[in-house]
Amino acid sequence: MIDKIKEHIAEVEKFTTESKEAVESFRIKYLGKKGLLNDFFAEFKNVPNEQKKEFGQTINKLKKTAEEKVNTLKSALDNTTAETGIYGDLTRPGEATNIGARHPISIVKNQIIDIFSRIGFNVSEGPEIEDDWHNFTALNLPEYHPARDMQDTFFVQTNPDILLRTHTSSVQVRYMENNKPPIRTISPGRVYRNEAISARSHCFFHQIEGLYIDKNVSFADLKQTLQFFTTELFGKSKIRLRPSYFPFTEPSAEVDVYWGLETEADYRITKGTGWLEIGGCGMVDPNVLKNCGIDAEEYSGFAFGVGIDRIAMLLYQITDIRLLSENDVRFLEQFKSAL
Ligand code: PHE
C-alpha cells in the first residue's frame, strides 16, 4: 500500500499541463471528495499499528504534493498572456520605483558641455593614467621644471613615466597630436593631485579644459569666450583676467567672475571682495603647438581650465567637497529635480 502511494507521489510530481480543465480533473482525481486521497485516508484504520506512522506520513506527503502542484499549475496558467493579454492585469496597483538622481558633478559638466557646444566646441576625452609626455613634457614642462611641483603628482608604482593625470590638458595634447586645426574642443574629466583632503580640496576632482586653435586667434577671443561662458552658466557677465603663470600658456591669466555683494553668502563666497576665481587661461605657448606638430607660425590658440567641483559647490551651496564622493544617498537624492 505504502509503495502504491509513493508511486502516486512520483506521478504527481511529474504531472504538468497547460489546460485549466486538465488541472481541475487532476485536482478532483486526488483531492476531490471521492478522490484518491480520501480513499487512502479511509484505509488508515485497516493498517497494522506498526505501519500507521509511516503510512500517515506518506499520505500527508501525497496530499501536500498534490495541493502544491494544483496551486503552481493554476497560477502559471493565470499569468499566461493568453489569459491576461500582453499587458497583464491592468487593474493591479502599480509598484513605486525609486528614481535615481544625476550626480551634481554630472549636472554641471553637462551644462558646461551644452554651453560650449552652442559655440562649436566638441567634447574630447583621454586616459586618467597618463605618461609624462602628455601630462608634462609636451606642455612645456620638461623634467626638473620647477612648475612640476605645483601639481603634486601621484605616480603609478615606481615608474616615474606613468602617473595619474594632474589636469585634462593632457587630453588637449592628445587631441592636437591627432587632429588638424581649426580645433575647438573641451575636455572634461577626473584629475588627481596629492593634496591633503579637507572641506575645500580633495586628492581627486574634475576639470573642464577648453582649447581653440586656428589662424589669428587672439586674447580678445579668449576673453569673449569666457564671458559668454560665465553669462550662460552663472548669469554673470562681468569678468576680469588677472596676470598669472602657466608653463603651457603665454600670456597666462587667472579668471575671476564678478559675483556681487548683495547677500551674506556673496560676502562669504568671495571673501568680501565680490570677485570669485573660477579657473586659469592663456594663449597656448608656441612650444606646446610645436610639440604637438602644429605650425606655430601659422596658427595660434587659447586654452582655459575650470574646476567642475568648485562650480557645483558654488551653484548648489555645497560646503564640503568630500560630500561629492561619499555616495551618501541622502545627499545625492536632493538633486532629483535638478536635471
Ligand atoms: N591646466 C591648468 C591647471 O590644471 C589649468 C589651465 C588650463 C590653465 C589651460 C591655463 C590654460 O591648473
Coordinates of C-alpha atoms and ligand atoms in Angstrom, one line a residue:
M1 CA 0.0 0.0 0.0
I2 CA 2.7 2.5 1.0
D3 CA 4.6 1.7 -2.2
K4 CA 1.5 2.5 -4.2
I5 CA 1.1 5.9 -2.5
K6 CA 4.8 6.6 -3.3
E7 CA 4.1 5.8 -6.9
H8 CA 1.3 8.4 -6.8
I9 CA 3.7 10.9 -5.3
A10 CA 6.1 10.4 -8.2
E11 CA 3.3 10.7 -10.7
V12 CA 2.0 13.9 -9.1
E13 CA 5.5 15.4 -9.2
K14 CA 5.9 14.7 -12.9
F15 CA 2.4 15.9 -13.8
T16 CA 2.2 19.0 -15.9
T17 CA -0.4 20.6 -18.3
E18 CA -1.3 23.8 -19.9
S19 CA -5.0 23.3 -19.8
K20 CA -7.2 24.5 -17.0
E21 CA -9.6 21.6 -17.4
A22 CA -6.8 19.1 -17.0
V23 CA -5.7 20.8 -13.8
E24 CA -9.3 20.6 -12.5
S25 CA -9.6 16.9 -13.3
F26 CA -6.2 16.3 -11.7
R27 CA -7.5 18.1 -8.6
I28 CA -10.7 16.0 -8.5
K29 CA -8.7 12.8 -9.0
Y30 CA -6.5 13.4 -6.0
L31 CA -8.2 16.0 -3.8
G32 CA -11.9 15.7 -4.6
K33 CA -14.4 14.3 -2.2
K34 CA -14.3 11.0 -3.9
G35 CA -10.7 11.4 -4.7
L36 CA -7.8 9.0 -4.1
L37 CA -6.6 10.8 -1.0
N38 CA -9.9 10.2 0.8
D39 CA -9.7 6.6 -0.2
F40 CA -6.3 6.3 1.3
F41 CA -7.3 8.1 4.5
A42 CA -10.3 5.7 4.8
E43 CA -7.8 2.8 4.5
F44 CA -5.9 4.2 7.5
K45 CA -7.9 2.2 10.1
N46 CA -7.1 -1.1 8.4
V47 CA -3.3 -0.5 8.5
P48 CA -1.4 -2.5 11.2
N49 CA -0.3 -0.3 14.1
E50 CA 3.4 -0.6 13.4
Q51 CA 2.9 0.8 9.9
K52 CA 0.5 3.6 10.9
K53 CA 3.2 6.2 11.4
E54 CA 4.9 5.7 8.0
F55 CA 1.5 5.3 6.3
G56 CA 0.2 8.6 7.8
Q57 CA 3.4 10.5 6.8
T58 CA 3.3 9.2 3.3
I59 CA -0.4 10.1 2.6
N60 CA 0.3 13.6 4.1
K61 CA 3.2 14.0 1.7
L62 CA 1.0 13.0 -1.2
K63 CA -1.7 15.5 -0.1
K64 CA 0.8 18.3 0.2
T65 CA 2.5 17.5 -3.1
A66 CA -0.9 17.4 -4.9
E67 CA -2.0 20.7 -3.4
E68 CA 1.2 22.4 -4.3
K69 CA 1.1 21.1 -7.8
V70 CA -2.5 22.3 -8.3
N71 CA -1.6 25.8 -7.0
T72 CA 1.5 26.2 -9.1
L73 CA -0.2 25.0 -12.3
K74 CA -3.1 27.3 -11.6
S75 CA -1.1 30.4 -11.0
A76 CA 1.1 29.7 -14.0
L77 CA -2.0 29.4 -16.2
D78 CA -3.4 32.6 -14.7
N79 CA -0.3 34.5 -15.7
T80 CA -0.1 33.4 -19.3
T81 CA -0.6 36.1 -21.8
A82 CA -3.5 34.1 -23.4
E83 CA -5.4 34.7 -20.2
T84 CA -4.5 38.3 -19.4
G85 CA -3.3 39.9 -22.7
I86 CA 0.2 41.3 -23.3
Y87 CA -0.1 44.0 -20.6
G88 CA -1.1 41.7 -17.7
D89 CA -3.7 42.7 -15.2
L90 CA -4.2 46.4 -15.8
T91 CA -6.2 46.8 -12.6
R92 CA -3.4 45.8 -10.3
P93 CA -1.9 48.8 -8.4
G94 CA 1.5 49.9 -9.7
E95 CA 4.8 49.4 -8.0
A96 CA 6.5 52.5 -6.9
T97 CA 10.0 52.7 -8.4
N98 CA 12.7 54.7 -6.8
I99 CA 14.0 57.1 -9.4
G100 CA 17.7 57.9 -9.2
A101 CA 19.2 61.3 -9.4
R102 CA 22.0 62.6 -11.6
H103 CA 25.2 63.4 -9.6
P104 CA 25.8 67.2 -9.2
I105 CA 29.2 66.8 -10.9
S106 CA 27.4 65.3 -14.0
I107 CA 24.7 68.0 -14.0
V108 CA 27.3 70.8 -14.0
K109 CA 29.5 69.0 -16.5
N110 CA 26.6 68.6 -18.9
Q111 CA 25.6 72.2 -18.5
I112 CA 29.1 73.3 -19.4
I113 CA 29.3 70.9 -22.4
D114 CA 25.9 72.3 -23.5
I115 CA 27.1 75.9 -23.4
F116 CA 30.3 75.3 -25.3
S117 CA 28.7 73.0 -27.9
R118 CA 26.5 76.0 -28.8
I119 CA 29.6 77.9 -29.9
G120 CA 31.1 75.0 -31.9
F121 CA 33.2 73.1 -29.3
N122 CA 33.2 69.3 -29.4
V123 CA 34.0 67.0 -26.4
S124 CA 37.2 65.1 -26.2
E125 CA 38.3 62.6 -23.6
G126 CA 41.5 60.8 -22.7
P127 CA 43.0 58.3 -20.2
E128 CA 43.3 59.1 -16.5
I129 CA 46.5 57.1 -16.3
E130 CA 48.9 59.2 -18.4
D131 CA 52.5 59.3 -19.4
D132 CA 55.0 62.0 -18.6
W133 CA 54.9 63.4 -22.2
H134 CA 51.2 64.1 -22.3
N135 CA 50.8 65.4 -18.8
F136 CA 54.1 67.4 -18.6
T137 CA 56.8 67.4 -21.2
A138 CA 54.6 68.3 -24.2
L139 CA 53.0 71.1 -22.2
N140 CA 56.4 72.9 -21.9
L141 CA 57.1 71.3 -18.5
P142 CA 60.4 69.5 -19.1
E143 CA 62.0 67.3 -16.5
Y144 CA 63.2 69.3 -13.4
H145 CA 61.0 72.3 -14.4
P146 CA 60.1 73.8 -11.0
A147 CA 56.5 74.2 -12.0
R148 CA 56.1 70.5 -11.8
D149 CA 56.0 70.9 -8.1
M150 CA 52.8 73.0 -8.4
Q151 CA 51.0 69.8 -9.3
D152 CA 51.5 67.2 -6.6
T153 CA 51.6 64.2 -8.8
F154 CA 50.6 60.6 -8.0
F155 CA 53.0 58.3 -9.8
V156 CA 51.8 54.8 -10.6
Q157 CA 54.0 52.4 -8.7
T158 CA 57.7 53.4 -9.0
N159 CA 57.7 54.2 -12.7
P160 CA 58.2 57.9 -13.0
D161 CA 56.9 57.9 -16.5
I162 CA 53.4 56.7 -15.6
L163 CA 51.2 58.9 -13.5
L164 CA 47.6 59.9 -12.7
R165 CA 46.9 62.9 -14.8
T166 CA 47.0 66.2 -12.8
H167 CA 45.0 68.1 -15.3
T168 CA 43.0 67.4 -18.5
S169 CA 45.5 69.5 -20.5
S170 CA 46.9 66.1 -21.3
V171 CA 43.8 65.4 -23.4
Q172 CA 44.4 68.6 -25.4
V173 CA 47.9 67.4 -26.2
R174 CA 46.4 64.1 -27.5
Y175 CA 43.8 66.0 -29.4
M176 CA 46.4 68.3 -31.1
E177 CA 48.5 65.3 -32.0
N178 CA 45.6 63.6 -33.8
N179 CA 43.7 66.5 -35.3
K180 CA 44.5 69.4 -37.6
P181 CA 43.4 73.0 -36.9
P182 CA 40.9 74.5 -36.7
I183 CA 40.4 72.9 -33.3
R184 CA 37.6 73.7 -30.9
T185 CA 37.4 71.2 -28.1
I186 CA 36.6 70.9 -24.4
S187 CA 38.0 68.0 -22.3
P188 CA 36.0 67.1 -19.2
G189 CA 37.4 64.5 -16.8
R190 CA 38.7 63.5 -13.4
V191 CA 42.2 64.6 -12.3
Y192 CA 44.4 63.7 -9.3
R193 CA 46.6 65.6 -7.1
N194 CA 48.4 64.5 -3.9
E195 CA 46.9 67.1 -1.7
A196 CA 45.7 67.0 1.9
I197 CA 41.9 66.2 2.0
S198 CA 39.8 68.9 3.5
A199 CA 36.4 70.5 3.1
R200 CA 37.9 72.7 0.3
S201 CA 40.2 70.3 -1.5
H202 CA 40.4 66.6 -2.4
C203 CA 43.0 64.3 -3.9
F204 CA 40.9 64.0 -7.0
F205 CA 38.5 66.4 -8.6
H206 CA 37.0 67.2 -12.0
Q207 CA 38.1 69.8 -14.6
I208 CA 36.9 71.0 -18.0
E209 CA 39.6 72.5 -20.1
G210 CA 39.0 74.2 -23.4
L211 CA 41.2 74.6 -26.4
Y212 CA 40.8 76.8 -29.5
I213 CA 43.4 76.7 -32.3
D214 CA 43.0 78.5 -35.6
K215 CA 44.6 81.3 -37.7
N216 CA 44.6 84.7 -35.9
V217 CA 43.1 83.6 -32.6
S218 CA 43.6 86.4 -30.2
F219 CA 43.4 87.1 -26.4
A220 CA 40.2 89.1 -27.1
D221 CA 38.6 85.9 -28.5
L222 CA 39.6 84.2 -25.3
K223 CA 38.0 86.8 -23.1
Q224 CA 34.9 86.9 -25.2
T225 CA 34.5 83.1 -25.0
L226 CA 34.9 83.1 -21.2
Q227 CA 32.5 86.0 -20.8
F228 CA 29.9 84.0 -22.9
F229 CA 30.5 81.0 -20.6
T230 CA 30.1 82.9 -17.3
T231 CA 27.0 84.7 -18.6
E232 CA 25.4 81.4 -19.7
L233 CA 26.3 79.4 -16.6
F234 CA 26.0 81.9 -13.7
G235 CA 24.1 84.8 -15.3
K236 CA 27.1 87.0 -14.5
S237 CA 28.7 88.8 -17.4
K238 CA 31.5 90.8 -15.7
I239 CA 34.8 89.0 -15.7
R240 CA 38.4 90.0 -15.1
L241 CA 41.6 88.4 -16.2
R242 CA 44.5 88.7 -13.7
P243 CA 48.0 88.1 -15.0
S244 CA 49.3 84.7 -13.9
Y245 CA 51.7 82.0 -14.9
F246 CA 51.2 78.6 -16.5
P247 CA 54.1 76.9 -18.4
F248 CA 51.8 76.0 -21.3
T249 CA 50.3 79.4 -21.9
E250 CA 51.9 82.8 -22.6
P251 CA 50.5 85.2 -21.6
S252 CA 48.5 83.5 -18.8
A253 CA 45.7 84.7 -16.6
E254 CA 43.5 83.8 -13.7
V255 CA 39.8 84.2 -14.5
D256 CA 37.6 85.9 -11.9
V257 CA 33.8 86.4 -12.2
Y258 CA 32.2 89.4 -10.5
W259 CA 29.7 87.6 -8.2
G260 CA 28.4 90.7 -6.5
L261 CA 28.0 91.6 -2.8
E262 CA 24.2 91.5 -2.4
T263 CA 23.7 88.7 0.1
E264 CA 25.6 87.5 3.1
A265 CA 26.5 84.4 1.1
D266 CA 28.1 86.6 -1.6
Y267 CA 30.4 88.0 1.1
R268 CA 31.3 84.6 2.4
I269 CA 32.0 83.1 -1.1
T270 CA 34.0 86.0 -2.4
K271 CA 35.8 86.7 1.0
G272 CA 34.3 90.2 0.9
T273 CA 35.7 91.2 -2.5
G274 CA 32.8 90.4 -4.7
W275 CA 35.2 88.6 -7.1
L276 CA 35.4 84.9 -7.4
E277 CA 38.2 82.9 -9.1
I278 CA 37.0 80.1 -11.4
G279 CA 40.0 79.0 -13.3
G280 CA 43.1 79.6 -15.4
C281 CA 43.6 80.5 -19.0
G282 CA 46.0 81.9 -21.6
M283 CA 47.3 81.8 -25.2
V284 CA 48.8 78.4 -26.0
D285 CA 52.6 78.7 -25.8
P286 CA 54.1 78.2 -29.3
N287 CA 56.4 75.5 -27.8
V288 CA 53.3 73.4 -27.0
L289 CA 52.0 73.8 -30.5
K290 CA 55.3 72.7 -31.9
N291 CA 55.5 69.7 -29.5
C292 CA 52.1 68.6 -30.9
G293 CA 53.0 69.0 -34.5
I294 CA 51.2 72.3 -35.2
D295 CA 52.9 75.1 -37.1
A296 CA 53.2 77.9 -34.6
E297 CA 53.9 80.5 -37.3
E298 CA 50.6 79.8 -39.0
Y299 CA 48.4 79.0 -36.0
S300 CA 47.7 80.4 -32.6
G301 CA 45.2 79.5 -29.9
F302 CA 43.9 79.8 -26.4
A303 CA 43.2 77.4 -23.6
F304 CA 41.4 77.6 -20.3
G305 CA 40.5 75.3 -17.5
V306 CA 37.9 75.4 -14.8
G307 CA 37.1 73.1 -11.8
I308 CA 33.7 71.4 -12.0
D309 CA 33.6 70.5 -8.3
R310 CA 34.1 74.1 -7.3
I311 CA 31.4 75.3 -9.7
A312 CA 29.0 72.6 -8.4
M313 CA 29.7 73.7 -4.8
L314 CA 29.0 77.2 -5.7
L315 CA 25.8 76.6 -7.7
Y316 CA 24.3 74.2 -5.1
Q317 CA 25.8 75.8 -2.0
I318 CA 27.7 72.6 -1.0
T319 CA 30.1 73.5 1.8
D320 CA 32.2 70.3 1.8
I321 CA 33.9 68.9 -1.3
R322 CA 34.0 65.4 0.3
L323 CA 30.2 65.1 0.0
L324 CA 30.7 64.8 -3.7
S325 CA 32.5 61.5 -3.5
E326 CA 31.0 59.9 -0.4
N327 CA 27.9 58.5 -2.2
D328 CA 25.6 59.3 0.7
V329 CA 22.1 58.7 -0.8
R330 CA 20.6 61.4 1.5
F331 CA 22.9 64.0 -0.2
L332 CA 22.5 62.7 -3.7
E333 CA 18.7 62.4 -3.6
Q334 CA 18.5 66.2 -3.3
F335 CA 19.4 66.6 -6.9
K336 CA 16.5 64.6 -8.2
S337 CA 14.7 67.6 -9.6
A338 CA 17.8 69.3 -10.9
L339 CA 18.1 67.9 -14.4
Ligands
PHE1 N1 45.9 73.0 -16.6 C1 45.7 74.1 -15.6 C2 45.5 73.5 -14.3 O1 45.1 72.4 -14.1 C3 44.6 75.0 -16.0 C4 44.8 75.7 -17.3 C5 44.3 75.2 -18.4 C6 45.4 76.9 -17.3 C7 44.5 75.9 -19.6 C8 45.6 77.6 -18.4 C9 45.2 77.1 -19.6 O2 45.8 74.2 -13.3

